[in-house]
Amino acid sequence: MKTFDTIAELREQLDADRSAGLAVGLVPTMGYLHDGHSSLIDAAVAANDRTVVSIFVNPLQFAEGEDLDDYPRDLDADRGLCGAAGADYVFAPAVEEMYRRAVHTVVTVPGVSAPLEGVHRPTHFAGVATVCTKLFAIVGPCRAYFGAKDWQQIAVVTRMASDLSIPVEVVPCPTMREADGLAMSSRNVYLTPAERTQGPALRRALAAGIAAVEAGERDPATVEQVMRSLLAADAPDGAVEYAAAVPADTLVASGPLTGDVRLLLAVKFSKARLIDNDGVRAG
Ligand code: AMP
């Protein structure tokens, strides 16, 4: 496995690979990798001839006062996980390599960026869309693997690639969970022991919301209340930022639930902010 820290060298390698007829898979990450990331690497390795994992804590997607400086980092362990999962290349650029000058060009994806995460982290998706545009430009034509845990992120990146005619196929992958149901996340290390016991409540709240829809409930506010009640009882130390039951495509509530519905949660604990989601079909 080769590690690259410059854009030019990675681009040269991947251009040569594609010229040799090899298909490229990309797994964009912020590092501190866990089994959720491994599952994306597995999917990329299975479907492509060369897999590159990018490891870059992107300052642009953190707002003032968020955890940019504290974000956990361990490049040696990450390289070990990438190698064990069968990745061919790690791309781990310094901030100065990715952003050589003050950033003037920013990619925004209005609409799908606005609700849910967009309300609570208004600048986040512009940072994500900008760094993904750069990664797609650096890596070139490829398949790019993203986790369903960050459902709205997939919607933003898919729309961005489509609108800008970028020759990258965005491939969604299932959420990997701890044995008790907590979605794996690099930020789970921020949970206190008491909060860690409450984390799986998000999964149970989603299950309760899905059960309500499956039992015929079509009022989004009622489904949201079902999820909020469970969180109030089982995750009392968390503040619910949103609990939503929305159309899976627009992510904006519009009358009674119908078709593909997505349930999404964000809960803020003392330092960790947990998100999770799941889907259900409303007849
Ligand atoms: P991050 O390093 O947190 O920015 O995540 C990098 C990629 O891994 C994103 O596409 C995430 O959605 C994905 N990811 C994070 N956690 C999980 C998980 N528990 N299961 C599957 N994919 C995940």
Coordinates of N, CA and C and ligand atoms in Angstrom, one line a residue, residues 27-40 54 56 61 71 145-151 153-154 173-178 182-187, ligand 1:
V27 N -12.6 6.2 -1.2 CA -13.4 6.2 0.0 C -12.9 7.5 0.8
P28 N -13.7 8.5 0.7 CA -13.3 9.8 1.4 C -13.6 9.7 2.9
T29 N -12.6 10.0 3.8 CA -12.8 9.9 5.2 C -12.0 11.1 5.9
M30 N -12.4 11.2 7.2 CA -11.6 12.1 8.0 C -10.7 11.4 9.0
G31 N -10.5 10.1 8.7 CA -9.6 9.3 9.5 C -10.2 8.8 10.9
Y32 N -9.2 8.3 11.7 CA -9.6 7.7 13.0 C -10.6 6.6 12.6
L33 N -10.1 5.7 11.8 CA -11.0 4.8 11.1 C -11.5 3.7 12.0
H34 N -12.7 3.2 11.7 CA -13.4 2.1 12.4 C -14.0 1.2 11.4
D35 N -14.8 0.2 11.9 CA -15.3 -0.8 11.1 C -16.3 -0.3 10.0
G36 N -16.9 0.9 10.4 CA -17.8 1.5 9.4 C -17.0 1.9 8.1
H37 N -15.9 2.5 8.4 CA -15.0 2.9 7.2 C -14.5 1.6 6.5
S38 N -14.2 0.6 7.3 CA -13.7 -0.7 6.7 C -14.7 -1.2 5.7
S39 N -16.0 -1.1 6.1 CA -17.0 -1.7 5.2 C -17.1 -0.9 3.9
L40 N -16.8 0.4 3.9 CA -16.7 1.1 2.6 C -15.5 0.7 1.8
S54 N -9.0 8.4 1.2 CA -8.5 9.7 1.6 C -8.7 10.0 3.1
F56 N -8.5 13.1 5.6 CA -8.3 14.5 5.6 C -9.3 15.1 6.5
Q61 N -15.4 22.2 6.7 CA -16.7 21.7 7.1 C -17.0 21.8 8.6
Y71 N -10.6 16.9 17.0 CA -11.0 15.7 16.2 C -10.0 14.7 16.3
Y145 N -17.4 5.9 -2.4 CA -18.2 5.2 -1.4 C -18.5 6.0 -0.2
F146 N -19.8 6.1 0.1 CA -20.2 7.0 1.3 C -21.2 6.1 2.2
G147 N -21.1 6.4 3.5 CA -22.0 5.7 4.4 C -23.3 6.3 4.6
A148 N -24.3 5.4 4.7 CA -25.7 5.9 4.9 C -26.0 6.5 6.2
K149 N -25.0 6.3 7.2 CA -25.2 7.0 8.5 C -25.3 8.5 8.2
D150 N -24.6 9.0 7.2 CA -24.6 10.5 6.9 C -25.5 10.6 5.6
W151 N -26.8 10.3 5.8 CA -27.8 10.2 4.7 C -27.8 11.5 3.9
Q153 N -25.7 13.8 3.7 CA -24.4 14.1 3.0 C -24.4 13.3 1.7
I154 N -24.9 12.1 1.6 CA -25.0 11.4 0.4 C -25.9 12.2 -0.6
C173 N -23.5 3.1 1.1 CA -23.2 1.8 1.8 C -23.9 1.8 3.2
P174 N -24.3 0.6 3.6 CA -25.1 0.5 4.9 C -24.3 1.0 6.1
T175 N -25.1 1.4 7.1 CA -24.5 1.9 8.4 C -24.0 0.7 9.2
M176 N -22.8 0.7 9.7 CA -22.2 -0.3 10.6 C -22.5 0.1 12.0
R177 N -22.8 -0.8 12.9 CA -23.2 -0.5 14.2 C -22.4 -1.3 15.3
E178 N -22.3 -0.8 16.5 CA -21.8 -1.6 17.6 C -22.9 -2.7 17.9
L182 N -25.6 1.2 18.5 CA -25.1 2.5 18.3 C -24.3 2.5 17.0
A183 N -24.6 3.5 16.1 CA -23.9 3.6 14.9 C -22.5 4.0 15.1
M184 N -21.5 3.3 14.5 CA -20.1 3.6 14.7 C -19.8 5.0 14.2
S185 N -18.9 5.7 14.9 CA -18.5 7.0 14.6 C -17.2 7.3 15.2
S186 N -16.3 8.0 14.5 CA -15.1 8.5 15.1 C -15.4 9.3 16.4
R187 N -16.5 10.0 16.4 CA -16.8 10.9 17.5 C -17.4 10.2 18.7
Ligands
AMP1 P1 -16.0 10.4 8.4 O1 -14.6 9.9 8.5 O2 -16.8 10.4 9.7 O3 -16.1 11.7 7.7 O4 -16.8 9.3 7.5 C1 -16.2 9.0 6.2 C2 -17.2 8.1 5.5 O5 -17.5 6.9 6.3 C3 -18.6 8.8 5.3 O6 -19.1 8.4 4.0 C4 -19.4 8.2 6.4 O7 -20.8 8.2 6.1 C5 -18.9 6.8 6.5 N1 -19.2 6.2 7.8 C6 -19.0 6.8 9.0 N2 -19.5 6.0 10.0 C7 -20.1 4.9 9.4 C8 -20.7 3.8 9.8 N3 -21.0 3.5 11.1 N4 -21.2 2.9 8.9 C9 -20.9 3.1 7.5 N5 -20.3 4.2 7.1 C10 -19.8 5.1 8.0

